[in-house]
C-alpha cells in the first residue's frame, strides 16, 4: 500500500497478461514516438503518414494529437504555461499506457518546453521514447499557416502563441530530426519512411 | 500508369452535376478536392477530357503518384495555393467510359474553377455519411479551416487521419469497446478484470486494463478522494478508455466509481453499445469480510475518511449490461464471472471485426 501524489492507500494491481504477452500477440514492441515542433511544421501530417505506413505493415499504432486530446481528456486545460505542462504530462502518461498495451503510440504536440518533453522521456524506461523534431523554420511554418493561427497571432488576437510571443525550445538530443534539404521540405512519405526505418532498425516492428 | 491505392468510392459526374448546376459546357476542367476518410489531406485530380457528355463511365488512372508540394489547396490552372489543407496534384488521363474514382468523404468539387461544397456523396451519391474518428463523430462536409473552442482550449482544430477505427479493428479482428467494472472495494473488480484479460488473450484478443489504483499511480496522481477529484478521476479514465476503444482494444476499466452520474457521463462519451457496464453485486459485509487491502479495518478505525461503503455512498447501477452476483450457495470464481462477460462480448459481436 502506498501514497502516490494525492492518492492515498493505493495498491499496485498485477496481472498475468503483461506487456510481453501483448507484444507477442501484436508482433511488435510498444513505444512512444513523440513528434515536436512549431505549429504548421507538419507534425500531424507526419503522424498520419507514419500511422498509415505502419498499418500497411500490419502494425498497430495510435495517434495522440495535441489538438484532438484538447477536445476530450484535456478539455479543461488552456494554453498558460502551467496548463501546457499539465497537457504534456497527461499526454505522456497516456502514451505510456498505450506503449504498455503494446502499441506504437504517436504523440503529436508542439510541446515547446524541453523540461516537459524530458519529463515524458523519463516516464518511459528502456529507450522506448523516440523524440522526432520537425525542424522547420518559423518563416516556412508561418507561410503555410495551416490553421490561420500565425495571422491571428501577428494581429495580436492570440497571445502566447509559440514562435511569435512564446518560446519554442528545440531538442538537444532527439532520436530523429526532420529538416529541409537544400531549402526543400521532404515529402511526408519520405519523412515517414525515415521514421519507420528507424523503428525497424531498433527492433520495434517485431517481437523478439 | 499507376492506380490510386486509397480506398475509393465510385462517384458519377452526373451526381456532381446535380449538386453543382453551374457545371455546363464541353471540355470542362474537373478538379475534385477530397477530404480523406479522416484526414486533412485534400487531393486535387485534374481531369482534362474531350468528352462532351458527363453521364457515362470510364476508368481513370493516375499518371504519377500524388505529389504533396506544400500545404494548401492547389489550383492547377492558376498554379497557386488557394486555401487550407494539403494539396496534391495528380494528373490523370481518361479513356473509354469512365467513372470518377474518388477518395471516401468527397467534400468539395471545383468545376470550371468554381469551388463548391457538395458534402459527402456517400455510396450512391446522395447521402451525407457520418464518420467516427478518435471516437468523435464528424459529419462530412466539415472544412479544414474550421477552428473551434472546446472547454478552455481555444483555436484548436480537429485533425482527421487516414487509418481509422474500422481499419484497426480489421487488423485486430475484434471491435473496440469499454468494459466498465464497478462495485465496492473488495467486490472482486480487479480479479474479474485480470481473469477477463487472460481469457481474451487466450482467444487472441487484445485488451488493456485501466485499474483505478494503477491509474492513480500515473495519470491521476494529482487527484485525491474528495468528491470532485473522484469525479475528475472517473472523467479522465473514461476519456482514456474511449481512446483505447477507438484504437480497437477491449478496454477494461476497473474502478469503484461510486456515483451514478459519473459513470453515466463516461457512458455518454462512447458510441451506443460500446460501453458495457458490469456491476459487481456483492454485499458490503462480504466485501468487508474479505478486506483484501485492509482498508475497511482502517476505515472502521477512523484512519481513513470518506471510504465508500462506510462513510461514503455507493450508488448501484440502475441499468447495466451485466450483473455479476455474489451467491452464498454457488461460489463463482473470477474465471466463471469473466466467462459471463466473454459470452456477452461474443453475442454482441465484439470478438470479431
mmCIF file of C-alpha atoms in Angstrom, chain A residues 12-122:
data_model
loop_
_atom_site.group_PDB
_atom_site.id
_atom_site.type_symbol
_atom_site.label_atom_id
_atom_site.label_comp_id
_atom_site.label_asym_id
_atom_site.label_seq_id
_atom_site.Cartn_x
_atom_site.Cartn_y
_atom_site.Cartn_z
ATOM 1 C CA UNK A 12 -0.430 -1.718 -7.494
ATOM 2 C CA UNK A 13 -2.526 -4.461 -9.138
ATOM 3 C CA UNK A 14 -0.516 -7.070 -11.037
ATOM 4 C CA UNK A 15 -1.970 -9.181 -13.812
ATOM 5 C CA UNK A 16 -0.785 -12.301 -15.637
ATOM 6 C CA UNK A 17 -1.259 -10.766 -19.088
ATOM 7 C CA UNK A 18 1.512 -8.195 -19.232
ATOM 8 C CA UNK A 19 3.326 -6.128 -21.794
ATOM 9 C CA UNK A 20 5.399 -9.027 -23.096
ATOM 10 C CA UNK A 21 2.301 -11.126 -23.814
ATOM 11 C CA UNK A 22 0.603 -8.293 -25.635
ATOM 12 C CA UNK A 23 3.709 -7.543 -27.685
ATOM 13 C CA UNK A 24 3.898 -11.196 -28.666
ATOM 14 C CA UNK A 25 0.249 -11.115 -29.775
ATOM 15 C CA UNK A 26 0.842 -7.983 -31.848
ATOM 16 C CA UNK A 27 4.311 -8.977 -33.075
ATOM 17 C CA UNK A 28 5.745 -5.572 -32.324
ATOM 18 C CA UNK A 29 7.172 -3.615 -29.413
ATOM 19 C CA UNK A 30 5.300 -0.785 -27.763
ATOM 20 C CA UNK A 31 6.923 2.618 -27.798
ATOM 21 C CA UNK A 32 6.180 6.323 -27.935
ATOM 22 C CA UNK A 33 7.032 8.422 -30.972
ATOM 23 C CA UNK A 34 6.967 11.986 -29.684
ATOM 24 C CA UNK A 35 6.702 14.461 -32.579
ATOM 25 C CA UNK A 36 7.531 18.014 -31.550
ATOM 26 C CA UNK A 37 7.792 21.259 -33.484
ATOM 27 C CA UNK A 38 6.207 24.615 -34.255
ATOM 28 C CA UNK A 39 2.598 24.941 -35.324
ATOM 29 C CA UNK A 40 2.492 24.212 -39.057
ATOM 30 C CA UNK A 41 5.769 22.281 -39.075
ATOM 31 C CA UNK A 42 3.942 19.160 -40.266
ATOM 32 C CA UNK A 43 3.598 17.103 -37.085
ATOM 33 C CA UNK A 44 0.045 15.875 -37.677
ATOM 34 C CA UNK A 45 0.795 15.165 -41.328
ATOM 35 C CA UNK A 46 3.830 13.101 -40.382
ATOM 36 C CA UNK A 47 1.874 11.310 -37.647
ATOM 37 C CA UNK A 48 -0.868 10.345 -40.104
ATOM 38 C CA UNK A 49 1.605 9.199 -42.738
ATOM 39 C CA UNK A 50 3.600 7.109 -40.263
ATOM 40 C CA UNK A 51 0.349 5.612 -38.970
ATOM 41 C CA UNK A 52 -0.649 4.659 -42.494
ATOM 42 C CA UNK A 53 2.792 3.143 -43.231
ATOM 43 C CA UNK A 54 2.736 1.108 -40.051
ATOM 44 C CA UNK A 55 -0.790 -0.097 -40.728
ATOM 45 C CA UNK A 56 0.223 -1.266 -44.172
ATOM 46 C CA UNK A 57 2.911 -3.378 -42.458
ATOM 47 C CA UNK A 58 0.317 -4.872 -40.113
ATOM 48 C CA UNK A 59 1.488 -2.885 -37.108
ATOM 49 C CA UNK A 60 -0.888 -1.296 -34.621
ATOM 50 C CA UNK A 61 -0.348 2.354 -33.843
ATOM 51 C CA UNK A 62 -2.440 5.137 -32.399
ATOM 52 C CA UNK A 63 -2.120 8.873 -32.697
ATOM 53 C CA UNK A 64 -2.446 11.185 -29.733
ATOM 54 C CA UNK A 65 -2.785 14.559 -31.405
ATOM 55 C CA UNK A 66 -2.453 17.604 -29.165
ATOM 56 C CA UNK A 67 -5.497 19.339 -30.600
ATOM 57 C CA UNK A 68 -7.627 16.152 -30.586
ATOM 58 C CA UNK A 69 -6.842 15.472 -26.943
ATOM 59 C CA UNK A 70 -7.809 19.020 -26.102
ATOM 60 C CA UNK A 71 -11.283 18.044 -27.334
ATOM 61 C CA UNK A 72 -11.547 15.324 -24.693
ATOM 62 C CA UNK A 73 -9.174 14.390 -21.885
ATOM 63 C CA UNK A 74 -7.541 17.830 -21.800
ATOM 64 C CA UNK A 75 -10.574 19.997 -22.500
ATOM 65 C CA UNK A 76 -10.193 21.602 -19.067
ATOM 66 C CA UNK A 77 -6.736 22.973 -19.933
ATOM 67 C CA UNK A 78 -5.812 26.284 -21.555
ATOM 68 C CA UNK A 79 -2.501 27.474 -23.035
ATOM 69 C CA UNK A 80 -0.941 29.118 -19.960
ATOM 70 C CA UNK A 81 2.490 27.720 -19.137
ATOM 71 C CA UNK A 82 1.244 25.500 -16.306
ATOM 72 C CA UNK A 83 -1.638 24.184 -18.403
ATOM 73 C CA UNK A 84 0.766 23.371 -21.273
ATOM 74 C CA UNK A 85 2.881 21.468 -18.742
ATOM 75 C CA UNK A 86 -0.140 19.540 -17.451
ATOM 76 C CA UNK A 87 -1.305 18.896 -21.039
ATOM 77 C CA UNK A 88 2.032 17.341 -21.862
ATOM 78 C CA UNK A 89 2.216 15.415 -18.606
ATOM 79 C CA UNK A 90 -1.188 13.842 -19.242
ATOM 80 C CA UNK A 91 -0.375 13.014 -22.850
ATOM 81 C CA UNK A 92 2.884 11.461 -21.678
ATOM 82 C CA UNK A 93 1.067 9.316 -19.121
ATOM 83 C CA UNK A 94 -1.496 8.175 -21.658
ATOM 84 C CA UNK A 95 1.198 7.480 -24.244
ATOM 85 C CA UNK A 96 2.945 5.364 -21.628
ATOM 86 C CA UNK A 97 -0.259 3.337 -21.150
ATOM 87 C CA UNK A 98 -0.557 2.813 -24.902
ATOM 88 C CA UNK A 99 3.082 1.721 -25.133
ATOM 89 C CA UNK A 100 2.448 -0.666 -22.243
ATOM 90 C CA UNK A 101 -0.541 -2.017 -24.177
ATOM 91 C CA UNK A 102 1.923 -2.872 -26.963
ATOM 92 C CA UNK A 103 1.017 -0.119 -29.411
ATOM 93 C CA UNK A 104 3.293 2.271 -31.259
ATOM 94 C CA UNK A 105 1.878 5.449 -29.830
ATOM 95 C CA UNK A 106 2.449 8.569 -31.928
ATOM 96 C CA UNK A 107 2.146 11.739 -29.867
ATOM 97 C CA UNK A 108 1.961 14.880 -31.961
ATOM 98 C CA UNK A 109 2.116 18.127 -29.985
ATOM 99 C CA UNK A 110 4.003 21.409 -30.213
ATOM 100 C CA UNK A 111 5.334 20.616 -26.676
ATOM 101 C CA UNK A 112 7.551 23.685 -26.687
ATOM 102 C CA UNK A 113 9.373 23.302 -23.364
ATOM 103 C CA UNK A 114 12.347 20.998 -23.093
ATOM 104 C CA UNK A 115 11.688 20.241 -19.423
ATOM 105 C CA UNK A 116 8.206 18.902 -20.159
ATOM 106 C CA UNK A 117 9.348 16.675 -23.026
ATOM 107 C CA UNK A 118 12.222 15.368 -20.894
ATOM 108 C CA UNK A 119 9.774 14.569 -18.100
ATOM 109 C CA UNK A 120 7.815 12.397 -20.550
ATOM 110 C CA UNK A 121 11.021 10.704 -21.642
ATOM 111 C CA UNK A 122 11.729 9.912 -18.009
#
